[in-house]
Each structure stands twice: as structure tokens, then as C-alpha cells.
CSV table of C-alpha atoms in Angstrom, one decimal:
chain,number,residue,atom,x,y,z
A,8,PRO,CA,-48.2,-57.2,-28.8
A,9,MET,CA,-47.2,-54.6,-31.4
A,10,GLU,CA,-48.2,-51.7,-29.1
A,11,ALA,CA,-46.3,-53.3,-26.2
A,12,GLU,CA,-43.3,-53.7,-28.5
A,13,ALA,CA,-43.5,-50.0,-29.6
A,14,GLU,CA,-43.8,-48.8,-26.0
A,15,ALA,CA,-40.8,-50.9,-25.0
A,16,ARG,CA,-38.9,-49.4,-27.9
A,17,LEU,CA,-39.9,-45.9,-26.9
A,18,LEU,CA,-38.8,-46.6,-23.3
A,19,LEU,CA,-35.5,-47.9,-24.5
A,20,LEU,CA,-35.0,-44.9,-26.7
A,21,ARG,CA,-35.9,-42.6,-23.8
A,22,GLU,CA,-33.5,-44.4,-21.5
A,23,ALA,CA,-30.8,-44.3,-24.2
A,24,GLN,CA,-31.4,-40.5,-24.7
A,25,GLU,CA,-31.1,-39.9,-21.0
A,26,SER,CA,-27.9,-41.9,-20.9
A,27,ILE,CA,-26.6,-39.9,-23.8
A,28,GLU,CA,-27.5,-36.6,-22.0
A,29,ALA,CA,-25.9,-37.9,-18.8
A,30,ALA,CA,-22.7,-38.9,-20.8
A,31,ARG,CA,-22.6,-35.4,-22.3
A,32,SER,CA,-23.1,-33.8,-18.9
A,33,HIS,CA,-20.4,-36.0,-17.5
A,34,ARG,CA,-18.1,-35.2,-20.4
A,35,ARG,CA,-18.7,-31.4,-19.8
A,36,GLU,CA,-17.9,-31.8,-16.1
A,37,LEU,CA,-14.8,-33.8,-16.9
A,38,GLN,CA,-13.7,-31.2,-19.4
A,39,GLN,CA,-14.3,-28.4,-16.9
A,40,ARG,CA,-12.2,-30.3,-14.3
A,41,LEU,CA,-9.5,-30.8,-16.9
A,42,ARG,CA,-9.4,-27.1,-17.6
A,43,GLY,CA,-9.2,-26.6,-13.8
A,44,LEU,CA,-6.3,-28.9,-13.6
A,45,GLN,CA,-4.6,-27.2,-16.5
A,46,GLN,CA,-5.1,-23.8,-14.9
A,47,ALA,CA,-3.7,-25.2,-11.6
A,48,ARG,CA,-0.7,-26.6,-13.4
A,49,HIS,CA,-0.2,-23.4,-15.3
A,50,GLN,CA,-0.4,-21.4,-12.0
A,51,ILE,CA,2.2,-23.7,-10.4
A,52,ARG,CA,4.7,-23.5,-13.3
A,53,GLU,CA,4.2,-19.7,-13.8
A,54,SER,CA,4.6,-18.9,-10.2
A,55,ALA,CA,7.6,-21.2,-9.9
A,56,THR,CA,9.2,-19.4,-12.9
A,57,LEU,CA,8.4,-16.0,-11.5
A,58,THR,CA,9.8,-17.1,-8.1
A,59,ARG,CA,13.1,-18.3,-9.7
A,60,ASP,CA,13.4,-15.0,-11.5
A,61,VAL,CA,12.8,-13.0,-8.3
A,62,LEU,CA,15.3,-15.1,-6.3
A,63,GLU,CA,18.0,-14.9,-9.0
A,64,GLN,CA,17.5,-11.1,-9.4
A,65,HIS,CA,17.5,-10.6,-5.7
A,66,PHE,CA,20.7,-12.6,-5.0
A,67,ASN,CA,22.5,-11.0,-8.0
A,68,ASP,CA,21.6,-7.6,-6.6
A,69,LEU,CA,22.8,-8.7,-3.1
A,70,LYS,CA,26.1,-10.0,-4.6
A,71,GLY,CA,26.6,-6.7,-6.5
A,72,THR,CA,25.8,-4.7,-3.4
A,73,LEU,CA,28.0,-6.8,-1.2
A,74,LYS,CA,31.0,-6.6,-3.5
A,75,LYS,CA,30.5,-2.8,-3.7
A,76,LEU,CA,30.4,-2.6,0.1
A,77,LEU,CA,33.5,-4.8,0.5
A,78,ASP,CA,35.4,-2.7,-2.1
A,79,GLU,CA,34.4,0.5,-0.3
A,80,ARG,CA,35.6,-0.9,3.0
A,81,LEU,CA,38.9,-2.1,1.5
A,82,THR,CA,39.5,1.3,0.0
A,83,SER,CA,38.7,2.9,3.4
A,84,LEU,CA,41.2,0.7,5.3
A,85,LEU,CA,43.9,1.2,2.7
A,86,GLN,CA,43.5,4.9,2.9
A,87,GLU,CA,43.8,4.6,6.7
A,88,VAL,CA,47.1,2.6,6.3
A,89,ASP,CA,48.4,5.3,3.9
A,90,SER,CA,47.5,8.0,6.4
A,91,ILE,CA,49.2,6.3,9.4
A,92,GLU,CA,52.3,5.5,7.3
A,93,GLN,CA,52.7,9.1,6.1
A,94,GLU,CA,52.1,10.6,9.5
A,95,SER,CA,54.6,8.2,11.1
A,96,ILE,CA,57.3,8.6,8.5
A,97,LYS,CA,57.3,12.4,8.4
A,98,PRO,CA,59.1,13.0,11.8
A,99,LEU,CA,61.6,10.2,11.0
A,100,ASP,CA,62.4,11.9,7.7
A,101,GLU,CA,63.0,15.2,9.5
A,102,CYS,CA,65.3,13.5,12.0
A,103,GLN,CA,67.2,11.8,9.2
A,104,LYS,CA,67.8,15.2,7.6
A,105,LEU,CA,69.3,16.5,10.8
A,106,ILE,CA,71.5,13.5,11.2
A,107,GLU,CA,72.7,13.7,7.6
A,108,GLN,CA,73.4,17.5,8.1
A,109,GLY,CA,75.4,16.7,11.2
A,110,ILE,CA,77.4,14.0,9.5
A,111,SER,CA,78.2,16.4,6.7
A,112,THR,CA,79.3,19.1,9.1
A,113,ALA,CA,81.4,16.6,11.1
A,114,ASP,CA,83.1,15.5,7.9
A,115,ASP,CA,84.0,19.0,7.0
A,116,LEU,CA,85.3,19.7,10.4
A,117,LEU,CA,87.3,16.5,10.4
A,118,ARG,CA,89.0,17.4,7.1
A,119,GLU,CA,89.7,20.9,8.3
A,120,GLY,CA,91.3,19.6,11.6
A,121,GLU,CA,93.5,17.1,9.8
A,122,SER,CA,94.6,19.8,7.4
A,123,ALA,CA,95.5,22.1,10.4
A,124,VAL,CA,97.4,19.3,12.1
A,125,HIS,CA,99.4,18.2,9.1
A,126,GLY,CA,99.9,21.6,7.5
A,127,ASP,CA,102.9,23.9,7.1
A,128,VAL,CA,104.7,24.9,10.3
A,129,GLY,CA,104.4,28.5,9.5
A,130,GLN,CA,100.6,28.4,9.2
A,131,GLN,CA,99.9,25.6,11.6
A,132,ASN,CA,99.3,27.8,14.7
A,133,GLU,CA,96.8,30.0,12.8
A,134,LYS,CA,94.9,27.0,11.4
A,135,LEU,CA,94.8,25.2,14.7
A,136,CYS,CA,93.5,28.2,16.4
A,137,SER,CA,90.8,28.7,13.8
A,138,PHE,CA,89.8,25.1,13.8
A,139,THR,CA,89.6,25.0,17.6
A,140,LYS,CA,87.3,28.0,17.7
A,141,LYS,CA,85.1,26.5,15.0
A,142,ALA,CA,84.9,23.1,16.8
A,143,LEU,CA,83.7,24.9,20.0
A,144,HIS,CA,80.8,26.5,18.2
A,145,ILE,CA,79.5,23.3,16.5
A,146,GLN,CA,78.6,21.5,19.8
A,147,LEU,CA,80.0,18.2,19.0
A,148,ASP,CA,78.3,16.7,22.0
A,149,SER,CA,74.7,17.4,20.7
A,150,LEU,CA,72.9,14.4,19.1
A,151,PRO,CA,69.3,14.1,17.8
A,152,GLU,CA,67.0,11.7,19.6
A,153,VAL,CA,66.2,8.6,17.6
A,154,PRO,CA,63.0,6.7,18.7
A,155,SER,CA,63.3,3.1,19.5
A,156,LEU,CA,61.4,0.5,17.5
A,157,VAL,CA,58.9,-0.1,20.2
A,158,ASP,CA,58.0,3.6,20.1
A,159,VAL,CA,57.2,3.8,16.4
A,160,PRO,CA,54.0,2.4,14.7
A,161,CYS,CA,54.0,-1.1,13.5
A,162,LEU,CA,51.0,-1.5,11.2
A,163,SER,CA,48.9,-4.6,11.0
A,164,ALA,CA,45.4,-5.6,9.9
A,165,GLN,CA,42.9,-6.9,12.5
A,166,LEU,CA,40.5,-9.1,10.6
A,167,ASP,CA,37.8,-10.9,12.6
A,168,ASP,CA,36.9,-14.2,11.1
A,169,CYS,CA,33.5,-14.1,12.9
A,170,LEU,CA,32.2,-11.9,10.2
A,171,LEU,CA,32.1,-14.9,7.8
A,172,THR,CA,30.3,-16.9,10.4
A,173,ILE,CA,27.7,-14.1,11.0
A,174,LEU,CA,27.3,-13.6,7.2
A,175,LYS,CA,27.0,-17.3,6.7
A,176,ASP,CA,24.3,-17.7,9.3
A,177,GLU,CA,22.4,-14.7,8.0
A,178,ILE,CA,22.7,-15.8,4.4
A,179,PHE,CA,21.4,-19.3,5.2
A,180,ARG,CA,18.4,-17.7,7.0
A,181,HIS,CA,17.8,-15.1,4.3
A,182,GLY,CA,14.7,-15.6,2.2
A,183,THR,CA,12.0,-18.2,2.3
A,184,VAL,CA,9.9,-19.9,-0.4
A,185,ALA,CA,6.2,-20.1,0.4
A,186,SER,CA,3.9,-22.6,-1.4
A,187,ARG,CA,0.8,-20.7,-0.4
A,188,PRO,CA,0.3,-17.0,0.7
A,189,PRO,CA,-1.1,-16.5,4.2
A,190,VAL,CA,-4.1,-14.4,2.9
A,191,GLN,CA,-6.4,-14.9,0.0
A,192,LEU,CA,-9.2,-13.0,-1.6
A,193,GLU,CA,-12.5,-14.2,-0.5
A,194,GLU,CA,-15.4,-12.3,-2.1
A,195,PHE,CA,-16.3,-9.5,-4.5
A,196,VAL,CA,-19.6,-7.6,-4.0
A,197,GLU,CA,-20.8,-5.4,-6.8
A,198,LYS,CA,-21.4,-1.8,-5.8
A,199,PRO,CA,-22.5,1.1,-8.0
A,200,GLY,CA,-19.3,2.3,-9.6
A,201,GLY,CA,-17.3,0.2,-7.2
A,202,ILE,CA,-16.4,-3.3,-5.8
A,203,LEU,CA,-16.4,-4.4,-2.2
A,204,VAL,CA,-13.4,-6.6,-1.9
A,205,ARG,CA,-13.1,-9.0,1.1
A,206,TRP,CA,-10.2,-11.2,2.0
A,207,CYS,CA,-9.3,-13.7,4.8
A,208,LYS,CA,-6.3,-15.3,6.5
A,209,VAL,CA,-5.7,-18.9,5.5
A,210,ASP,CA,-2.6,-19.5,7.6
A,211,ASP,CA,-3.5,-20.2,11.2
A,212,ASP,CA,0.1,-19.6,12.4
A,213,PHE,CA,0.3,-16.2,10.7
A,214,ILE,CA,-0.5,-13.1,12.8
A,215,PRO,CA,-1.3,-10.2,10.5
A,216,GLN,CA,-0.7,-6.6,11.5
A,217,ASP,CA,-1.6,-4.9,8.2
A,218,TYR,CA,-3.0,-5.8,4.8
A,219,ARG,CA,-2.2,-4.4,1.4
A,220,LEU,CA,-4.7,-4.5,-1.5
A,221,GLN,CA,-3.7,-3.8,-5.1
A,222,TYR,CA,-5.6,-3.7,-8.3
A,223,ARG,CA,-5.1,-3.1,-12.0
A,224,LYS,CA,-7.5,-2.5,-14.8
A,225,GLY,CA,-7.9,-5.2,-17.5
A,226,THR,CA,-4.5,-6.2,-18.8
A,227,ALA,CA,-2.5,-3.2,-17.5
A,228,SER,CA,1.1,-4.0,-16.7
A,229,HIS,CA,1.3,-2.6,-13.2
A,230,PHE,CA,-0.7,-3.1,-10.0
A,231,GLU,CA,-1.3,-0.1,-7.8
A,232,ASP,CA,-2.0,0.2,-4.1
A,233,VAL,CA,-5.6,0.9,-3.3
A,234,TYR,CA,-5.7,0.1,0.5
A,235,VAL,CA,-3.2,-0.4,3.4
A,236,GLY,CA,-4.6,-1.1,6.8
A,237,SER,CA,-5.9,-3.6,9.3
A,238,GLU,CA,-9.4,-4.1,7.9
A,239,THR,CA,-10.3,-7.3,5.9
A,240,GLU,CA,-12.5,-5.5,3.4
A,241,PHE,CA,-12.5,-2.4,1.3
A,242,ILE,CA,-14.7,-0.7,-1.2
A,243,VAL,CA,-12.8,0.2,-4.3
A,244,LEU,CA,-14.4,3.2,-6.0
A,245,HIS,CA,-14.1,4.7,-9.5
A,246,ILE,CA,-14.6,1.3,-11.1
A,247,ASP,CA,-15.9,1.4,-14.7
A,248,PRO,CA,-18.9,-0.9,-15.2
A,249,ASN,CA,-18.6,-4.2,-17.1
A,250,VAL,CA,-14.7,-4.0,-17.1
A,251,ASP,CA,-12.6,-6.7,-15.5
A,252,TYR,CA,-10.2,-5.7,-12.8
A,253,GLN,CA,-7.5,-7.9,-11.3
A,254,PHE,CA,-7.0,-7.8,-7.5
A,255,ARG,CA,-4.4,-9.2,-5.1
A,256,VAL,CA,-3.7,-8.9,-1.4
A,257,CYS,CA,-0.8,-9.5,0.9
A,258,ALA,CA,-0.2,-9.0,4.6
A,259,ARG,CA,2.6,-8.0,7.0
A,260,GLY,CA,3.1,-10.0,10.1
A,261,ASP,CA,3.1,-8.6,13.6
A,262,GLY,CA,6.3,-6.8,14.3
A,263,ARG,CA,7.7,-7.4,10.8
A,264,GLN,CA,8.6,-4.9,8.0
A,265,GLU,CA,8.5,-7.1,5.0
A,266,TRP,CA,5.2,-8.1,3.2
A,267,SER,CA,4.1,-11.6,2.7
A,268,PRO,CA,3.7,-13.2,-0.8
A,269,TRP,CA,0.8,-12.0,-2.9
A,270,SER,CA,-2.4,-13.9,-3.0
A,271,VAL,CA,-3.5,-15.5,-6.3
A,272,PRO,CA,-4.8,-12.7,-8.5
A,273,GLN,CA,-8.6,-12.8,-9.0
A,274,ILE,CA,-10.9,-10.9,-11.3
A,275,GLY,CA,-13.7,-8.7,-10.1
A,276,HIS,CA,-16.1,-6.4,-11.9
A,277,THR,CA,-19.4,-4.5,-11.4
A,278,THR,CA,-22.4,-4.2,-13.7
A,279,LEU,CA,-23.8,-1.4,-11.6
A,280,VAL,CA,-23.5,2.2,-13.0
A,281,PRO,CA,-22.0,4.6,-10.4
A,282,HIS,CA,-24.1,7.0,-8.4
A,283,GLU,CA,-24.0,10.5,-9.7
A,284,TRP,CA,-25.5,13.8,-8.6
A,285,THR,CA,-27.5,15.7,-11.1
A,286,THR,CA,-25.8,18.7,-12.7
A,287,GLY,CA,-27.0,22.3,-13.1
A,288,LEU,CA,-28.3,23.1,-9.6
A,289,GLU,CA,-26.9,26.6,-8.8
A,290,GLY,CA,-26.3,25.9,-5.1
A,291,TYR,CA,-23.9,23.0,-5.6
A,292,SER,CA,-20.6,22.3,-7.2
A,293,LEU,CA,-19.8,18.7,-8.3
A,294,SER,CA,-16.5,16.7,-8.7
A,295,SER,CA,-15.4,15.5,-12.1
A,296,ARG,CA,-17.0,12.1,-11.5
A,297,ARG,CA,-20.1,13.8,-10.1
A,298,ASN,CA,-20.1,11.6,-7.0
A,299,ILE,CA,-19.1,14.4,-4.7
A,300,ALA,CA,-21.3,17.4,-4.1
A,301,LEU,CA,-20.1,20.7,-2.4
A,302,ARG,CA,-22.6,23.2,-1.1
A,303,ASN,CA,-21.2,26.5,-2.5
A,304,ASP,CA,-21.8,30.0,-1.3
A,305,SER,CA,-24.7,30.7,-3.7
A,306,GLN,CA,-27.8,32.0,-2.0
A,307,SER,CA,-29.9,29.6,-4.1
A,308,CYS,CA,-31.5,26.8,-2.0
A,309,GLY,CA,-33.1,23.5,-3.0
A,310,VAL,CA,-32.7,19.8,-3.0
A,311,LEU,CA,-29.9,18.2,-5.0
A,312,TYR,CA,-31.1,14.9,-6.5
A,313,SER,CA,-29.3,12.0,-8.1
A,314,LYS,CA,-29.0,12.0,-11.9
A,315,ALA,CA,-31.2,8.9,-12.1
A,316,PRO,CA,-33.0,6.4,-9.8
A,317,THR,CA,-29.8,4.3,-9.4
A,318,TYR,CA,-30.5,3.0,-5.8
A,319,SER,CA,-32.2,-0.4,-5.7
A,320,CYS,CA,-33.5,-2.4,-2.8
A,321,GLY,CA,-31.0,-4.9,-1.5
A,322,GLN,CA,-28.1,-2.5,-2.0
A,323,THR,CA,-26.3,-0.3,0.5
A,324,LEU,CA,-26.3,3.5,-0.2
A,325,THR,CA,-23.6,5.4,1.6
A,326,PHE,CA,-23.2,9.1,2.2
A,327,ARG,CA,-19.9,10.3,3.6
A,328,GLN,CA,-19.3,13.8,4.9
A,329,VAL,CA,-15.8,14.9,4.0
A,330,LEU,CA,-13.8,18.0,4.8
A,331,PRO,CA,-14.2,20.8,5.6
A,332,ALA,CA,-15.8,20.2,9.0
A,333,ILE,CA,-19.1,21.6,9.9
A,334,GLU,CA,-17.4,23.9,12.5
A,335,THR,CA,-15.8,25.8,9.7
A,336,VAL,CA,-19.1,26.6,7.9
A,337,GLY,CA,-21.5,27.7,10.7
A,338,GLN,CA,-24.4,26.1,12.4
A,339,PRO,CA,-26.5,23.4,10.6
A,340,ASP,CA,-30.0,24.2,9.6
A,341,ARG,CA,-32.9,22.1,10.8
A,342,ARG,CA,-33.9,21.5,7.1
A,343,ASP,CA,-30.5,20.0,6.2
A,344,SER,CA,-30.9,16.3,5.3
A,345,LEU,CA,-29.6,13.3,3.4
A,346,GLY,CA,-31.9,10.5,2.1
A,347,VAL,CA,-33.8,8.8,-0.6
A,348,CYS,CA,-37.1,9.5,-2.3
A,349,VAL,CA,-39.5,8.0,-4.8
A,350,GLU,CA,-39.3,10.9,-7.3
A,351,GLN,CA,-37.7,14.2,-7.9
A,352,GLN,CA,-39.9,17.1,-6.7
A,353,ASN,CA,-38.6,20.5,-7.5
A,354,GLY,CA,-39.7,23.5,-5.4
A,355,TYR,CA,-38.8,22.0,-2.0
A,356,ASP,CA,-35.9,23.2,0.1
A,357,SER,CA,-35.6,19.9,2.0
A,358,LEU,CA,-36.1,16.1,1.7
A,359,GLN,CA,-38.3,16.3,4.8
A,360,ARG,CA,-41.4,15.7,2.7
A,361,ASP,CA,-43.8,13.0,1.5
A,362,LYS,CA,-42.5,10.0,-0.4
A,363,ALA,CA,-39.0,10.4,1.1
A,364,VAL,CA,-37.0,9.1,4.1
A,365,CYS,CA,-34.0,11.2,5.3
A,366,VAL,CA,-31.7,12.0,8.2
A,367,SER,CA,-31.2,15.6,9.2
A,368,THR,CA,-27.7,16.9,10.2
A,369,ASN,CA,-28.7,16.9,13.8
A,370,GLY,CA,-29.6,13.1,13.6
A,371,ALA,CA,-33.4,13.3,13.4
A,372,VAL,CA,-35.0,10.7,11.1
A,373,PHE,CA,-37.9,11.8,8.9
A,374,VAL,CA,-40.4,9.4,7.1
A,375,ASN,CA,-42.8,11.0,4.7
A,376,GLY,CA,-42.1,14.4,6.3
A,377,LYS,CA,-42.8,13.2,9.9
A,378,GLU,CA,-40.1,13.0,12.5
A,379,MET,CA,-39.5,9.7,14.3
A,380,THR,CA,-38.9,9.4,18.0
A,381,ASN,CA,-35.7,7.4,17.3
A,382,GLN,CA,-32.6,9.6,16.6
A,383,LEU,CA,-29.1,9.0,15.2
A,384,PRO,CA,-25.9,10.9,16.1
A,385,ALA,CA,-25.4,14.3,14.5
A,386,VAL,CA,-23.6,14.3,11.1
A,387,THR,CA,-20.2,15.9,11.4
A,388,SER,CA,-16.9,15.8,9.4
A,389,GLY,CA,-16.0,12.2,8.5
A,390,SER,CA,-19.5,10.9,9.4
A,391,THR,CA,-20.9,8.0,7.3
A,392,VAL,CA,-24.6,7.5,6.9
A,393,THR,CA,-25.8,4.3,5.2
A,394,PHE,CA,-29.3,3.3,3.9
A,395,ASP,CA,-30.3,-0.4,3.4
A,396,MET,CA,-33.7,-1.4,2.2
A,397,GLU,CA,-35.5,-4.6,1.4
A,398,VAL,CA,-39.0,-5.4,0.2
A,399,VAL,CA,-41.1,-7.0,2.9
A,400,GLN,CA,-44.6,-6.7,1.4
A,401,LEU,CA,-46.3,-6.5,-2.0
A,402,GLY,CA,-50.0,-6.1,-2.5
A,403,PRO,CA,-52.7,-4.5,-0.3
A,404,SER,CA,-52.1,-4.0,3.4
A,405,GLY,CA,-55.5,-2.6,4.3
A,406,ASN,CA,-54.9,-0.8,7.7
A,407,GLU,CA,-51.9,1.2,6.7
A,408,GLY,CA,-53.3,2.3,3.4
A,409,GLY,CA,-50.4,1.2,1.2
A,410,ASN,CA,-49.6,-1.8,-1.0
A,411,PHE,CA,-45.8,-1.6,-1.0
A,412,LYS,CA,-43.7,-1.8,2.1
A,413,LEU,CA,-39.9,-1.4,2.5
A,414,ARG,CA,-37.9,-2.3,5.6
A,415,VAL,CA,-35.4,0.6,6.0
A,416,THR,CA,-32.2,0.4,8.1
A,417,ILE,CA,-30.3,3.7,8.5
A,418,SER,CA,-26.9,3.5,10.2
A,419,SER,CA,-24.6,6.2,11.5
A,420,ASN,CA,-21.6,6.2,13.9
A,421,ASN,CA,-22.3,2.6,15.1
A,422,ARG,CA,-26.0,3.3,15.7
A,423,GLU,CA,-29.0,2.4,13.6
A,424,VAL,CA,-32.8,2.7,13.3
A,425,VAL,CA,-35.0,0.2,11.6
A,426,PHE,CA,-38.6,0.9,10.4
A,427,ASP,CA,-41.1,0.0,7.7
A,428,TRP,CA,-41.7,2.6,4.9
A,429,VAL,CA,-45.2,2.2,3.4
A,430,LEU,CA,-45.7,3.5,-0.1
A,431,ASP,CA,-48.7,3.5,-2.4
A,432,GLN,CA,-46.7,2.4,-5.5
A,433,CYS,CA,-44.2,-0.3,-6.3
A,434,CYS,CA,-40.7,1.2,-6.5
A,435,GLY,CA,-37.9,-0.9,-7.8
A,436,SER,CA,-35.4,2.0,-7.9
A,437,LEU,CA,-35.2,5.2,-5.9
A,438,TYR,CA,-33.5,8.6,-6.2
A,439,PHE,CA,-31.2,9.9,-3.5
A,440,GLY,CA,-30.8,13.5,-2.5
A,441,CYS,CA,-29.4,16.1,-0.1
A,442,SER,CA,-30.2,19.7,1.0
A,443,PHE,CA,-27.9,22.1,2.9
A,444,SER,CA,-28.5,25.7,3.7
A,445,TYR,CA,-24.9,26.8,4.6
A,446,PRO,CA,-21.9,26.5,2.3
A,447,GLY,CA,-19.1,24.1,3.0
A,448,TRP,CA,-20.9,20.8,3.2
A,449,LYS,CA,-19.2,18.2,1.0
A,450,VAL,CA,-20.9,14.8,0.5
A,451,LEU,CA,-19.5,11.7,-1.2
A,452,VAL,CA,-22.1,9.1,-2.3
A,453,PHE,CA,-21.4,5.5,-3.2
């Protein structure tokens, strides 16, 4: 009975402990959900505050601009009134001067005539004769033309009240408030020295024409554009490892000029160090980040390898041929190639050797120095060649003489070849390399 009682007590203690652990787990889950609710509430309030600020600023700017435009238009119309008034009054002023001169002359002639008529008898004849001759020269029957009121301008302002109706309709339609953006960030995929960002449309009624992706490093104050186009994914390069970056995306509807609201900013980062070419090889010049190699005009030949074995199975290795085009640098050499290898081997002038897989610039695929029957398109300016590898076998394989097998997929210009690469050693990480005989080849790796 004592043993049974002890076992029952242990069972009760075990059940109680399990209940305690379940309660703790439940509390942690509730606390996590509470934090999620608090973040959601914070996002709603913060976005609402920001939206209010944007609306107030925008409409204040509109009011200022509208007042400025109305003032400019009023000034223009008043100047037009002044111009018409001055041009119309000028001939009337000139006519008035003629009339006033005529009245003055007639007054003088009238006084002279009355003086001649009522003067002394001895001088009357002489004065009358002089007055008569003077009156004949003045042309008393000539009068200036005075325009009638219907022939002179009568200014008025023509103000169409429909402007207020148009403005009212446009103002009431101006601006919208969206509770959710039409596109959202969907996925971040770590790349060596970069992040593959994917986004998707979440509004079924929205028809996108272009997308706009922005990012900022850490807590930087400003976002900057990194991609504008119709694709729904983009590899952002020059990303520092183990540093948080904020991303956001928006879209522009079909036939529209304005961009949609921004998506909810999300944080992405990469833990993978960037791919770099090794320095010091005489035949190649490198960019500042050492991810672009340019075959210079040195006579030295050889294979340019990566600084370290940074390519791992499960990743995608991409080579991109950038300007200048191959046509500007002469014919490619049959030894020219891009690819990956198990180890650096100096003394070779090409990757077409043992323990390496590569693609020549004419599209031929080489595995351990042997050319395959399958062929890819030739590498030209703007071409992109990608390598994808996955482990398909560990351990002895017997017939093929190797104990490590990788399934390799090489893609170029929408074509690909797939084959198994058998090695005699386990390789978790591989080097990449390139070799070119003529100057001008410029290769970006990521």
C-alpha cells in the first residue's frame, strides 16, 4: 500500500508538473498574442496619425497653391482691364483736346467780331474786313467726329459660375483613404551579400502596371528606390551581412500616374557573406566591392577564382555579363568559361579541367574537363548564367567510382541543362571562377 501510494503521488506530481508546463506555454502564447495585438494597435494608430499629417499638409499646400493661382489670375485680369481702358481713353482724350482748342478759337473769334461790330465808326470798316478774312480761314463748318456710346468699349467681367461646380466636384473626388495597401511584401530569401525580395498583390480589384521597391538600412531616416518595374521579385545587392534593412513596396495601377499606398514595412537581412573575386591576379581588374571582374589588356592568362569557397549547395550562383559587349572585344576563345570548382588550382588557363563544372562562352558545358552533348546559348552582353546544386547521394556509389554526387542545374537565356556531378570527396562549399583570353569581358557575380 505504501508503494502504491508513492506511485500515485509521483503520478499526481508528474501530472501537476505537466499542467504547470502547459500553463506556462499557454501564458507565453497569450503574451505573444498580446504583443501582436499591441503591435497591430500601434500600427493602426501610427498609420492613422501619419495619414492625418499627410492629408493636412497636402490640403494646406493645395490651399496655398490655389490662392496663389487665383491671385495671379486676378492680377492678370485687372491688368487686362487697365490696358483696355488706357487704349480706349487715349483717342477720346485727343478728340477732347481738339474740341477744347476749337472752342477757345471760336471764343476768340466771337470777341473779335463783337468788337468790330460795336467799335468806333472810323475803325469799323477796317476791323470788319480783318475779322471777315480771319473767319474765312478758320473753317467754322469743320467739326471733329465724336463716337457714339455704342461704338466705344463698355468693360465688364465675364465670370462663369460653373468653375465652382467643377472645382467642387473635383475636390470632393480628390484623395482617398485606404485601409490596406494593394500589395504586400511576401518573402525574403537570403543571398550572399544580398536579399531576394518577393511581393504579391492582395487586392483582387487592383490591376498593377508597375511596382516600386524601396529600402533603408537600419534606422536610417529616408527610404531610397531600389527597383521600379513590372516584376514581383528583385535581388537587392550590396547588403551588409547581419544588418537589418527595412523594405516597403507600392504599385501603380494600369493607366494611372500616382502610386498606391506603401505596404507595411518589413525587416529583412542576410547572414551570408557576399561573393568576392580574389585580388592580385594580373589579368583582371576588380570593382571596389570585388564582385565585378574585368578582363584587362594584360597579356597574362589564367583562371580568376573566388576569394573563398562561399558557394554552398542549395543556393543559386549567378554570373551576369555586363557591358561592354563581346562584339567590341573580339572573338571569344574556346577556353573562356564560367563555373564552379572544388579547389583552386593554379597553372591552368581554363576551368575546363578535373573537379570543375563550367560553361564556355559559346555555350558548351564541361564536367570534369569533358564536354557534354547538351549545349546552352552563347554568352553575350547582358547574358545571365546561373548554377544550382543539391546533394543527391552520400556514401559509396560503386559503378561510378565516387561517393559524393551533386545534381547540377545550369541555366542561361531560358534554357537549362541538368546532370549529376560525381566527386570523390564531400564538398559542402565550392569555389567559383572564370577565365577569358580577350580583354573587355566584365562579369558580375552574386
